[in-house]
mmCIF file of C-alpha atoms and ligand atoms in Angstrom:
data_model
loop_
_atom_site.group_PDB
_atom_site.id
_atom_site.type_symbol
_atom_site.label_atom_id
_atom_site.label_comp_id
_atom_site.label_asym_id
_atom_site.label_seq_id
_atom_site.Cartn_x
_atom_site.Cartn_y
_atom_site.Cartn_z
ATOM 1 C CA UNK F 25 215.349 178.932 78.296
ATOM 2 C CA UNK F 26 214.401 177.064 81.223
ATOM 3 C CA UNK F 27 211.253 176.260 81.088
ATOM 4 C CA UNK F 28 212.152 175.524 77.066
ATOM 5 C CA UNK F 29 214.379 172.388 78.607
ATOM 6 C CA UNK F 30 211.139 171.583 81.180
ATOM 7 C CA UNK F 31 208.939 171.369 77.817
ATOM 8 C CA UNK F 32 211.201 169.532 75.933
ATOM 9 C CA UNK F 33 212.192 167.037 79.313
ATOM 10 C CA UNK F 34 207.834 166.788 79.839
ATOM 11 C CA UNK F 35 207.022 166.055 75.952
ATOM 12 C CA UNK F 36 209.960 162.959 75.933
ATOM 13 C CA UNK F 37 208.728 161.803 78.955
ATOM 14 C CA UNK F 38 205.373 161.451 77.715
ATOM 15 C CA UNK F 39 206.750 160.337 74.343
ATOM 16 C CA UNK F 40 208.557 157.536 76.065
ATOM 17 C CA UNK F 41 205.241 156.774 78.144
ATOM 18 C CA UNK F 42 203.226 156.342 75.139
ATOM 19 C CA UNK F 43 201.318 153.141 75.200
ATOM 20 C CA UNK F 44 200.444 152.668 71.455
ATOM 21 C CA UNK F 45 199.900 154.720 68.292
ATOM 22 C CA UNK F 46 197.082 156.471 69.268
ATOM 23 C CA UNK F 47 198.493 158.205 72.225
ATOM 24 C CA UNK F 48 201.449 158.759 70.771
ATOM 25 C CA UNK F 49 200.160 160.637 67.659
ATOM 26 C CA UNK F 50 197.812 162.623 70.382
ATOM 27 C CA UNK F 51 201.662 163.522 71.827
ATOM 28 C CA UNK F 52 202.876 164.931 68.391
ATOM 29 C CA UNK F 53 199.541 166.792 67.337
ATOM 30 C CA UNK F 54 199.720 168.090 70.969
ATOM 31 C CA UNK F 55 203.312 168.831 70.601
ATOM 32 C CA UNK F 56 203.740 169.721 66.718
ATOM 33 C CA UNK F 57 200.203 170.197 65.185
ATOM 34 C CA UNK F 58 198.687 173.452 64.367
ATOM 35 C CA UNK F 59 198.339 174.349 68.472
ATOM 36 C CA UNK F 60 200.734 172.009 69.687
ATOM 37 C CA UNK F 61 203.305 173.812 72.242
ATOM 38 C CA UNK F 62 206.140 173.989 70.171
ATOM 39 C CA UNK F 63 204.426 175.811 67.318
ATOM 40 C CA UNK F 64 203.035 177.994 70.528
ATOM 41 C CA UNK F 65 206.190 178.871 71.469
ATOM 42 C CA UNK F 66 207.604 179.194 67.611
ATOM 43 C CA UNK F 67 204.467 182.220 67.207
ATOM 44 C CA UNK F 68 206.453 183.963 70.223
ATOM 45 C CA UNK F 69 209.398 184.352 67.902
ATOM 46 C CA UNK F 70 208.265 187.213 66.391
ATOM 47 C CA UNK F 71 207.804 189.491 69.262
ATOM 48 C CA UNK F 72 211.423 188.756 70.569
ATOM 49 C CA UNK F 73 214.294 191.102 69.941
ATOM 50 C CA UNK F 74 216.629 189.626 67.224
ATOM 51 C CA UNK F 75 219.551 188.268 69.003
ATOM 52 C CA UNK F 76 217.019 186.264 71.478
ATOM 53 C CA UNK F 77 215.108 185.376 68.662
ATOM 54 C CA UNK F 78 217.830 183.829 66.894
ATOM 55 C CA UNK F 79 219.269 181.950 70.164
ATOM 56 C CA UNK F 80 215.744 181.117 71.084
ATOM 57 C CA UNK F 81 215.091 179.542 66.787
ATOM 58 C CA UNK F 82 218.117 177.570 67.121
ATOM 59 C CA UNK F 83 216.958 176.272 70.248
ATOM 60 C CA UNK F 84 213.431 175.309 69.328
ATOM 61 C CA UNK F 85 214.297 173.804 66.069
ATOM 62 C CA UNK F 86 217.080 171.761 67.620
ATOM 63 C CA UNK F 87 213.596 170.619 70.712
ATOM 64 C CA UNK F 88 211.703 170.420 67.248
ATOM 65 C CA UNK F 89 214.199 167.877 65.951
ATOM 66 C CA UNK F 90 214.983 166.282 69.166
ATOM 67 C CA UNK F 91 210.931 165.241 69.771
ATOM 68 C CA UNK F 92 210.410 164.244 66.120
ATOM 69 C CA UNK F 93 213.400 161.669 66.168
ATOM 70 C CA UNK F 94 211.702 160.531 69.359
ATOM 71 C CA UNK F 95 208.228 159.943 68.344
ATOM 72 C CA UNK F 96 209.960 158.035 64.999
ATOM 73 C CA UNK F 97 211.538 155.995 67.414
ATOM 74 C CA UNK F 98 208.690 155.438 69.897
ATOM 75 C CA UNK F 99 207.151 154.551 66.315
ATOM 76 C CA UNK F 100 208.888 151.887 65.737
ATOM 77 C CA UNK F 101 209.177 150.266 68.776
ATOM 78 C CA UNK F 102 205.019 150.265 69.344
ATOM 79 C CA UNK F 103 204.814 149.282 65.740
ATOM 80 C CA UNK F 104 206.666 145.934 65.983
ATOM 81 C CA UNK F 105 204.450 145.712 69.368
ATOM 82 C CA UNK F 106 201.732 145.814 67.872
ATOM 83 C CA UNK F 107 203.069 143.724 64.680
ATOM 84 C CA UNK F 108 204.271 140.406 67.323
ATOM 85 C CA UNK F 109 200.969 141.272 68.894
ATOM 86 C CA UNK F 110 198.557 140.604 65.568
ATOM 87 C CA UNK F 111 200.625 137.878 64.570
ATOM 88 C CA UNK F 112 200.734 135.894 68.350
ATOM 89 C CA UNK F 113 196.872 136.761 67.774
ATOM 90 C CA UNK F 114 197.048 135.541 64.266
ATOM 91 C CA UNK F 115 199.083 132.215 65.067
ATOM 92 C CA UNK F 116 198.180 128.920 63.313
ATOM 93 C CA UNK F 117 199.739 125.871 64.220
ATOM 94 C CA UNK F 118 200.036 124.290 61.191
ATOM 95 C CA UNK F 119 200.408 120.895 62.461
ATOM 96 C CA UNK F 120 197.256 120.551 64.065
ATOM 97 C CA UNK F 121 195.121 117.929 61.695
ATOM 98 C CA UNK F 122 192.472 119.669 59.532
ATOM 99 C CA UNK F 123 189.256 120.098 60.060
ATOM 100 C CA UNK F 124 186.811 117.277 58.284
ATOM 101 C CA UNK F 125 185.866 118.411 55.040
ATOM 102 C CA UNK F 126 181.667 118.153 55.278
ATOM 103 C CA UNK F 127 181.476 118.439 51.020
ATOM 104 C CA UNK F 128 183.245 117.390 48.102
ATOM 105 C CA UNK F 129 185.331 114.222 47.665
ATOM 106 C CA UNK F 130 187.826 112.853 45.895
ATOM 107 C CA UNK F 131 187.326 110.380 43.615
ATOM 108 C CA UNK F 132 188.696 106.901 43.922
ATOM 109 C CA UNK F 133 190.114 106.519 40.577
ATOM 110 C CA UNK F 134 191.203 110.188 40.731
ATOM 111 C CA UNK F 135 192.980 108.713 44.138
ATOM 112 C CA UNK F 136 194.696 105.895 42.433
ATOM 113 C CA UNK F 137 195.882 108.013 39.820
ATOM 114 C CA UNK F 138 197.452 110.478 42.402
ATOM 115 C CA UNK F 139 198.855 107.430 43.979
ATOM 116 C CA UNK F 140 200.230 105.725 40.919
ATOM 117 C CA UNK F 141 201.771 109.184 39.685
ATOM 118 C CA UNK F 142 203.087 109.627 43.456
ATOM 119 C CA UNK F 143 204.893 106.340 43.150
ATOM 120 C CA UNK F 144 206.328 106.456 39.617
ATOM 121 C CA UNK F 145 206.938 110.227 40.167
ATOM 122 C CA UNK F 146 209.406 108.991 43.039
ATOM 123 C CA UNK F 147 211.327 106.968 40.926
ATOM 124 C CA UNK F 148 212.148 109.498 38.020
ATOM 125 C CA UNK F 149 208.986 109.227 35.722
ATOM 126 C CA UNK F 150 206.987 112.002 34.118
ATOM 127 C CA UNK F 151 203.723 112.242 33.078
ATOM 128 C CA UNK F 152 202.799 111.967 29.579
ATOM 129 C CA UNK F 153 199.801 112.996 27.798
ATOM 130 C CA UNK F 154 197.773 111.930 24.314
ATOM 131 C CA UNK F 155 194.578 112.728 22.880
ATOM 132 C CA UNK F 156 191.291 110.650 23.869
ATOM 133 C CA UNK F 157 190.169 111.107 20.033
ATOM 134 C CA UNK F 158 193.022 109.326 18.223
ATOM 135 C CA UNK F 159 193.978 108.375 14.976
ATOM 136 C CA UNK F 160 194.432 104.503 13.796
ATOM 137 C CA UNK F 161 198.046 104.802 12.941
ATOM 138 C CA UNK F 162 198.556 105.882 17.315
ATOM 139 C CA UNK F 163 196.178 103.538 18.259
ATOM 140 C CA UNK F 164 196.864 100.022 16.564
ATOM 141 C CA UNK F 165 199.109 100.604 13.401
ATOM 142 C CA UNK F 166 202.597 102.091 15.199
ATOM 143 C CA UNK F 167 201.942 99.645 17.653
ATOM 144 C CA UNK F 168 202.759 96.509 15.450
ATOM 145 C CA UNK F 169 198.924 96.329 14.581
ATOM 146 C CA UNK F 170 198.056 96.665 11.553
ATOM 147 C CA UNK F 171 194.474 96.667 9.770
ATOM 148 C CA UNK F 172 193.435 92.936 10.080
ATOM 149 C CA UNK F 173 195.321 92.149 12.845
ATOM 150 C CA UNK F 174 193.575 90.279 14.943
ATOM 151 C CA UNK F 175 194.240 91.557 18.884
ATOM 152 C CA UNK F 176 192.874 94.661 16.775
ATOM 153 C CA UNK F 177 189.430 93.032 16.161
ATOM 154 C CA UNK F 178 189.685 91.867 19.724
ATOM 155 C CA UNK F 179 189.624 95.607 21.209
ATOM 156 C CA UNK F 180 185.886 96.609 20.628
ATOM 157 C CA UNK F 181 186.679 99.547 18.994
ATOM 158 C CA UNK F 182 184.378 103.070 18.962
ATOM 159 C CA UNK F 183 184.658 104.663 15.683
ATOM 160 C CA UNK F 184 184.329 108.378 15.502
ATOM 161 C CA UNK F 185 181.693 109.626 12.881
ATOM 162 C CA UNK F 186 182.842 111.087 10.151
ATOM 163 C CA UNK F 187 181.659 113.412 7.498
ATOM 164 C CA UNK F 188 177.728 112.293 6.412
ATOM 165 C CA UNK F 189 178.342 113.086 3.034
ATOM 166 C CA UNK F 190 181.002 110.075 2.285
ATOM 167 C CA UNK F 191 180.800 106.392 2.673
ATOM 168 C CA UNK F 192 182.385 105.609 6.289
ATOM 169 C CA UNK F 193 185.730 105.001 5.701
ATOM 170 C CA UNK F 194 186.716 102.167 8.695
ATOM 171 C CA UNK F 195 190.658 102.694 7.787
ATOM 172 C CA UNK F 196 190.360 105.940 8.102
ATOM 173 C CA UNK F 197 188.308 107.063 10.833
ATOM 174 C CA UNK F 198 189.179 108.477 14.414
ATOM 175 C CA UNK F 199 188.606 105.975 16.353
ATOM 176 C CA UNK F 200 188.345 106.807 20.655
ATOM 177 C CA UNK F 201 191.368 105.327 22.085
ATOM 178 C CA UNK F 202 190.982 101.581 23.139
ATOM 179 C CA UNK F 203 194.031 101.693 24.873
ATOM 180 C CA UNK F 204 196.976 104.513 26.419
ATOM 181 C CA UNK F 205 199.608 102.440 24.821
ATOM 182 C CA UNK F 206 199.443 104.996 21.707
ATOM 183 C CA UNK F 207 201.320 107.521 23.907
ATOM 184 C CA UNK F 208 204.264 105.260 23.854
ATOM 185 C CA UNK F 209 204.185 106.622 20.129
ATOM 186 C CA UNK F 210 203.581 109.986 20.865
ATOM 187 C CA UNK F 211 206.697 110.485 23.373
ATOM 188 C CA UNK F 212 208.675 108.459 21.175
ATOM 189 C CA UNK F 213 208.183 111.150 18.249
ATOM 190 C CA UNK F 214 208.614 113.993 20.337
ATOM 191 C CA UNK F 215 211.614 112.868 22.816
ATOM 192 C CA UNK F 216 214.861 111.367 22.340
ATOM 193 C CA UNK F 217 215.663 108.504 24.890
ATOM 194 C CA UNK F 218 216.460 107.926 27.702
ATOM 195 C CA UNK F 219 212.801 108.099 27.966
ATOM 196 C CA UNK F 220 211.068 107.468 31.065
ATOM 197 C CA UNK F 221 207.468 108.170 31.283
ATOM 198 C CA UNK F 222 203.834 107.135 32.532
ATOM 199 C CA UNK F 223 200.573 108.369 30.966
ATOM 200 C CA UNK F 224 197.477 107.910 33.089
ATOM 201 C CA UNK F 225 194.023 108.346 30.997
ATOM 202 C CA UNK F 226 190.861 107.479 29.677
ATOM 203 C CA UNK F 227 190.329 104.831 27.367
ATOM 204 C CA UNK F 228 187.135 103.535 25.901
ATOM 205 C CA UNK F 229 185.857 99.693 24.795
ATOM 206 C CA UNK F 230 182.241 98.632 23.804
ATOM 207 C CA UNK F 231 181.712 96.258 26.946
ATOM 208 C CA UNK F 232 179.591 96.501 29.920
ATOM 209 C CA UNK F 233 179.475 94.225 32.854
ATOM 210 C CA UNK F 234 180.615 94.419 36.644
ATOM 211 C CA UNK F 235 183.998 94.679 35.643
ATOM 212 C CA UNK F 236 183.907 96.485 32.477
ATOM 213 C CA UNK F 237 182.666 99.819 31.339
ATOM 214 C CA UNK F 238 182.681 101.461 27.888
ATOM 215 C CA UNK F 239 184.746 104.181 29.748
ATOM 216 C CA UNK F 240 187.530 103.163 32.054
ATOM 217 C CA UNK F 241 191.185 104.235 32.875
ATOM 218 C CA UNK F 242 194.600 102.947 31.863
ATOM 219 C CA UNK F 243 198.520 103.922 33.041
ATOM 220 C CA UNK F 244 200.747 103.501 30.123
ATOM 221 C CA UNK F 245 204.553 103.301 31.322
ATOM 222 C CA UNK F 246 207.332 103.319 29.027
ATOM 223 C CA UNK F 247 211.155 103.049 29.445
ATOM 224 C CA UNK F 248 213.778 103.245 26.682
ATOM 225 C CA UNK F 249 217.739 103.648 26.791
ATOM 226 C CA UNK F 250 220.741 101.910 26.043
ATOM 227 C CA UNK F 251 220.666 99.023 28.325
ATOM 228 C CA UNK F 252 217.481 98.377 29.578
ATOM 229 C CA UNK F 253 216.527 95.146 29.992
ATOM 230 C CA UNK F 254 213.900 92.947 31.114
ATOM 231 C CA UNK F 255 215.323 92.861 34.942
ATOM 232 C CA UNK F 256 214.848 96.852 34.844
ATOM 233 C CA UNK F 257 211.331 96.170 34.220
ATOM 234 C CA UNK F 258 210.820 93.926 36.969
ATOM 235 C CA UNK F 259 212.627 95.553 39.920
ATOM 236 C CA UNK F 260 210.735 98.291 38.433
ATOM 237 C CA UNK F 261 207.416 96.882 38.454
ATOM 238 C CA UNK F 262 208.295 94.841 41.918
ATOM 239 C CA UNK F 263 209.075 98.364 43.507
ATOM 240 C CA UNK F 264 205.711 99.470 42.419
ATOM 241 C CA UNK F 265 203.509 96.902 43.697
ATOM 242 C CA UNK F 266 204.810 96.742 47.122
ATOM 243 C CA UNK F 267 204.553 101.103 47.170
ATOM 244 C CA UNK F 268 201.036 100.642 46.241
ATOM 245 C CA UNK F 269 199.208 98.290 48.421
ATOM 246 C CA UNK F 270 201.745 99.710 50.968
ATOM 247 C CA UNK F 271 203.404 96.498 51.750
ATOM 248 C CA UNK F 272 206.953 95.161 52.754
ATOM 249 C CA UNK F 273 207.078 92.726 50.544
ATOM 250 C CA UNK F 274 204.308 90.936 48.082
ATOM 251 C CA UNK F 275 204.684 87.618 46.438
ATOM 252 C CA UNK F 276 205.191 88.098 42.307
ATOM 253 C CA UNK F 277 205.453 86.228 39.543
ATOM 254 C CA UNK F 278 205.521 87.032 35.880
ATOM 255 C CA UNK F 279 203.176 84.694 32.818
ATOM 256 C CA UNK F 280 204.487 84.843 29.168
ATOM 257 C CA UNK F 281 201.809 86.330 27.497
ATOM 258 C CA UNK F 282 201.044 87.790 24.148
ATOM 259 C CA UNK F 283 201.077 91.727 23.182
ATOM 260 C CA UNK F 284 201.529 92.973 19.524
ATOM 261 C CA UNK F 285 203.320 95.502 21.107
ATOM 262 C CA UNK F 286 206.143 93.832 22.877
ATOM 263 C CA UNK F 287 208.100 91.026 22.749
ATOM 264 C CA UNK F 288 208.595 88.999 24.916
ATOM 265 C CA UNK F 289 205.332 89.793 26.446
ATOM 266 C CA UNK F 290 204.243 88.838 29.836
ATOM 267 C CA UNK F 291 201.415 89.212 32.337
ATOM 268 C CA UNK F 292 202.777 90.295 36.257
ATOM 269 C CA UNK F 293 200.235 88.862 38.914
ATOM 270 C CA UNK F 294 200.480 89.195 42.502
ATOM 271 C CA UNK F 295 199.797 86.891 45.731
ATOM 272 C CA UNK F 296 196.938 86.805 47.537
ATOM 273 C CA UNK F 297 194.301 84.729 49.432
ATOM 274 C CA UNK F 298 190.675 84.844 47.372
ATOM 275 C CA UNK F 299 188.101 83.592 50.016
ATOM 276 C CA UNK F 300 184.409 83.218 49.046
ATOM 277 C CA UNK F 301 183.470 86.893 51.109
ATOM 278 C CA UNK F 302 187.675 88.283 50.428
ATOM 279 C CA UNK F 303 190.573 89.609 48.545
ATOM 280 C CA UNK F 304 193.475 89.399 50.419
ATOM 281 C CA UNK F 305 196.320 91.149 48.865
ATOM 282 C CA UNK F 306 199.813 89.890 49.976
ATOM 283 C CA UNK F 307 199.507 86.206 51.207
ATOM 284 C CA UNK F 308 197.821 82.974 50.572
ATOM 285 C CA UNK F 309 198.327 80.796 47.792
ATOM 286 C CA UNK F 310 196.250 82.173 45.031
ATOM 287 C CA UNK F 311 197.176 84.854 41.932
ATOM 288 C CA UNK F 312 195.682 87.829 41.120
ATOM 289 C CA UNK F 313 196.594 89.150 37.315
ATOM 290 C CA UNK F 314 196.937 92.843 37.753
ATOM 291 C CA UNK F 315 199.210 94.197 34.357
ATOM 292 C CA UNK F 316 200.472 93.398 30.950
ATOM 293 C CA UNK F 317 204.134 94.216 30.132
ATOM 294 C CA UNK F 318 207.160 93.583 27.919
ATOM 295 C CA UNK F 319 210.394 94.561 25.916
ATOM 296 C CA UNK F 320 209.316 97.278 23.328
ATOM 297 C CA UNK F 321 209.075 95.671 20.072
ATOM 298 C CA UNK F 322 211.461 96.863 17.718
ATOM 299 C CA UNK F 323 208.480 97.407 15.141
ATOM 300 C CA UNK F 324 207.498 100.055 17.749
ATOM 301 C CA UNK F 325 210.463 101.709 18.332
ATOM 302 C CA UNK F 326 210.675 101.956 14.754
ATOM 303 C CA UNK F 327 207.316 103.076 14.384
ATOM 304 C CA UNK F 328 208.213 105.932 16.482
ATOM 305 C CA UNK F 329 211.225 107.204 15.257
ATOM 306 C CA UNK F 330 213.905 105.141 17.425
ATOM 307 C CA UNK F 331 216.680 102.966 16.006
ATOM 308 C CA UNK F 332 216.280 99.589 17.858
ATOM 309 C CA UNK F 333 219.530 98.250 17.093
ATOM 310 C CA UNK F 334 220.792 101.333 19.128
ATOM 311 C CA UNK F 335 217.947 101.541 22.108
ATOM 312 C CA UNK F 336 216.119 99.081 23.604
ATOM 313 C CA UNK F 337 213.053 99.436 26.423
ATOM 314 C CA UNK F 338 209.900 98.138 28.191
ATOM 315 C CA UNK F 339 206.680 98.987 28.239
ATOM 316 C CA UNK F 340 203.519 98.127 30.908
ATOM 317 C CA UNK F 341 199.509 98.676 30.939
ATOM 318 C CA UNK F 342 197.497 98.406 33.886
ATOM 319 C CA UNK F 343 193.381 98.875 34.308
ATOM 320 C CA UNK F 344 193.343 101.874 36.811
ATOM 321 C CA UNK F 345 189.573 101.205 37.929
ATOM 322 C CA UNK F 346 190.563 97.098 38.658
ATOM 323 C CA UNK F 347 193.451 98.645 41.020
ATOM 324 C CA UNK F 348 190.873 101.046 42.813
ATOM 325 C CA UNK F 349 188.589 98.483 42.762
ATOM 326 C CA UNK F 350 190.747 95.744 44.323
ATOM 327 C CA UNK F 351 192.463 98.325 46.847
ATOM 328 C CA UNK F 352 189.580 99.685 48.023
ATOM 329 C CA UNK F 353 187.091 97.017 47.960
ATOM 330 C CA UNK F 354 184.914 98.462 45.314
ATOM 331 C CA UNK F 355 182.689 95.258 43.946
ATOM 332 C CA UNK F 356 180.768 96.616 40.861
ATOM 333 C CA UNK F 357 182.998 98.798 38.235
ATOM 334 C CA UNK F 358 179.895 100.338 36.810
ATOM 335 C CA UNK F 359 178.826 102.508 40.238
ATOM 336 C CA UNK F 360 181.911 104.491 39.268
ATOM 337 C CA UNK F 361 180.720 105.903 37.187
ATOM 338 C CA UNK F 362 177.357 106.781 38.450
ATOM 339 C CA UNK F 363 177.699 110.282 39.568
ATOM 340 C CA UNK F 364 175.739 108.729 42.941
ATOM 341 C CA UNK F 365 176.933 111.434 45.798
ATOM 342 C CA UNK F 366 176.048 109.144 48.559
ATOM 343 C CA UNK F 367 178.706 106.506 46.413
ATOM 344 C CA UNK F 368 181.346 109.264 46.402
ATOM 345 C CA UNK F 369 180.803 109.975 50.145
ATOM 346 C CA UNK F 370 181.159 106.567 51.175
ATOM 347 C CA UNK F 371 184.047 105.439 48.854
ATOM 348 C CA UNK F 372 185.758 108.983 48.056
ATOM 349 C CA UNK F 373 188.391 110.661 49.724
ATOM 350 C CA UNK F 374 189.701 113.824 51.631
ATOM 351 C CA UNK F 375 190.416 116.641 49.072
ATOM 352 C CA UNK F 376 193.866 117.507 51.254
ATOM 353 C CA UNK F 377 195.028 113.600 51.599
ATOM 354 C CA UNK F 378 197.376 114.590 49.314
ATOM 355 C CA UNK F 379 198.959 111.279 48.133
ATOM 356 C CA UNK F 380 202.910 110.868 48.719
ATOM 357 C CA UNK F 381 205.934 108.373 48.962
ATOM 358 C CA UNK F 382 206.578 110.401 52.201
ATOM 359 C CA UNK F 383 203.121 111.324 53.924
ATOM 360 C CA UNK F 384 201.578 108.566 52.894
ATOM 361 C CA UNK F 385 199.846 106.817 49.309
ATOM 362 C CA UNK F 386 196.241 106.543 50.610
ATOM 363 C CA UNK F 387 195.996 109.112 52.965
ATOM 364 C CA UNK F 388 196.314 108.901 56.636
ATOM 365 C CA UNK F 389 195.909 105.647 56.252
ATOM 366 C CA UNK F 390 192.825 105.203 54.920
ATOM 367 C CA UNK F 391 190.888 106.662 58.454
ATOM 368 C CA UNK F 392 189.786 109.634 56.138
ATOM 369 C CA UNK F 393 187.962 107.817 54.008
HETATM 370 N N1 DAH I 421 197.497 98.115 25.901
HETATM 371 C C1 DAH I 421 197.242 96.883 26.628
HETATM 372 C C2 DAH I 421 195.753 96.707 26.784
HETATM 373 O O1 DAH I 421 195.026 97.641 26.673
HETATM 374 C C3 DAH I 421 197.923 96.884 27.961
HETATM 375 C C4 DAH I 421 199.404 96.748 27.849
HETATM 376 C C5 DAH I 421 199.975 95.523 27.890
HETATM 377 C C6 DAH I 421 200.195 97.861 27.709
HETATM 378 C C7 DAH I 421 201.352 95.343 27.774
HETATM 379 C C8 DAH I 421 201.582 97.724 27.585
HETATM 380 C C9 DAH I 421 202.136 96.434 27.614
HETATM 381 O O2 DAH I 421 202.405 98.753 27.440
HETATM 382 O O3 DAH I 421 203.481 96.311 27.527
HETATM 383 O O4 DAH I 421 195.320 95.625 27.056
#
């Protein structure tokens, strides 16, 4: 039996010496495989008388035991060794800056839309969606413009085609939306207030010139409850400004203005200093118009569904492309839309400056750019 302890004392010795997996499973195989010493000494069983060979089982399935739950436990200790040593190997610190992104950039009114949605987001807004193929009564006719109106005439409307084998029907046709303001309809008929929602998109005019393109982008944003009132819409809009050309505080003042769509209607500018080589947004003593806005007409709530003698909201459009173009000091609208990569490299952005209230609208910024 002695030399039985001495085997059992020599294989947890080297059990407890093992330096990783490898050695130890060498230890078992050498200990419990096929030849290993323990199965050895088990074969010996055989020729023994059967009182020693009883004693002498008990005793080498109690060693068998005894090694096994050591090599588990050897186990687990050089497993979680060699875990904490993969992941110290594996370690990424996360708050080193990333690497410069050599392809691929954002684009600037994609940035201004992240931006805008960042802002609005921030203050309790979602984002609503309509159709870029929409139908007249979206477009103009729930919007307290109806067929001979004349801001409708105004809009440069594309018509869609329509079937060759009847005379065009203008009252009737698709047209492509001249405007986002048709999704204040669209949320109206499909929510019940309070509603509080912007909806960035495309929107499409016949014009071409520095400044305009047949394609450009609008952000629709639309409040309705109970009380709101024209101040709502101003803090509101005040808040915004400031958050987007990341500023403490920005001179405002509000025009009366003319939309079928609200009433009163009024146009928001901003302060700023116009020199003959730069925009400066935020001081001097010039204005720089930047959005329509107003107090939902009651034809419009109406239109979509809402008692106006029981709700009550405001509404406000701004040109997306005007905003990147004045916060980023793009001069001509039209290379937007170019699809010119050496453009997009020079005026595009990071693909991870994600935009937020909290890390930041433009992006470290702007160093990325
Ligand atoms: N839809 C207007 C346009 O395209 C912009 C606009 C002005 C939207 C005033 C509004 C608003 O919601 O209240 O010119």
């Amino acid at each position: 039996m002695e030399n039985m302890k001495d085997l059992e004392c020599k294989i947890l010795g080297q059990i407890a010496e093992a330096a990783d997996l490898k050695q130890l499973d060498e230890i078992r195989v050498s200990a419990l495989g096929k030849k290993g010493s323990i199965t050895e000494a088990m074969k010996t069983l055989g020729t023994m008388a059967q009182e020693e060979r009883i004693e002498t089982a008990k005793q080498l399935n109690l060693m068998k035991t005894t090694i096994e739950e050591a090599l588990l436990k050897r186990k687990t200790v050089l497993d979680d060794e060699a875990l904490n040593a993969k992941l110290q190997n594996e370690k990424v610190d996360v708050t080193l800056p990333c690497r410069p992104e050599t392809q691929g950039r954002i684009h600037p009114v994609s940035k201004i839309f992240e931006e805008v949605i960042a802002i609005f987001g921030t203050m309790g807004f979602e984002v609503a969606e309509g159709p870029d193929i929409e139908d007249q009564f979206h477009n103009f006719n729930a919007l307290n413009m109806p067929l001979n109106h004349p801001a409708r005439q105004m809009q440069d409307t594309f018509y869609v085609a329509q079937a060759s084998d009847k005379p065009f029907d203008m009252e009737d046709a698709y047209v492509v939306r001249t405007q986002t303001s048709g999704i204040q309809i669209r949320t109206m008929e499909v929510k019940k207030p309070p509603i509080r929602i912007i909806a960035p998109g495309r929107t499409y005019r016949s014009d071409m010139d520095a400044t305009h393109t047949p394609m450009f982008h609008q952000l629709e944003g639309l409040v309705i409850d109970k009380t709101t009132t024209m101040a709502h819409l101003k803090g509101c809009l005040y808040d915004f400004v400031k958050a987007f050309f990341e500023l403490d505080d920005i001179p405002v003042r509000y025009r009366p203005s003319y939309f079928p769509f609200t009433e009163p209607s009024a146009e928001m500018d901003i302060g700023c200093l116009k020199t003959k080589t730069e925009l400066k947004v935020g001081a001097g003593n010039d204005w720089l118009e930047i959005l329509g806005c107003g107090m939902v007409h009651p034809n419009v709530l109406r239109a979509g569904g809402i008692d106006p003698d029981e709700y009550q909201g405001f509404a406000f459009g701004l040109g997306i492309d005007r905003l990147a173009m004045l916060k980023y000091g793009i001069p001509d609208l039209r290379t937007f839309f170019e699809s010119d990569v050496r453009w997009l490299k020079n005026y595009g952005f990071a693909p991870l400056d994600f935009s937020s209230m909290t890390g930041g609208l433009s992006g470290n910024g702007g160093q990325t750019r």
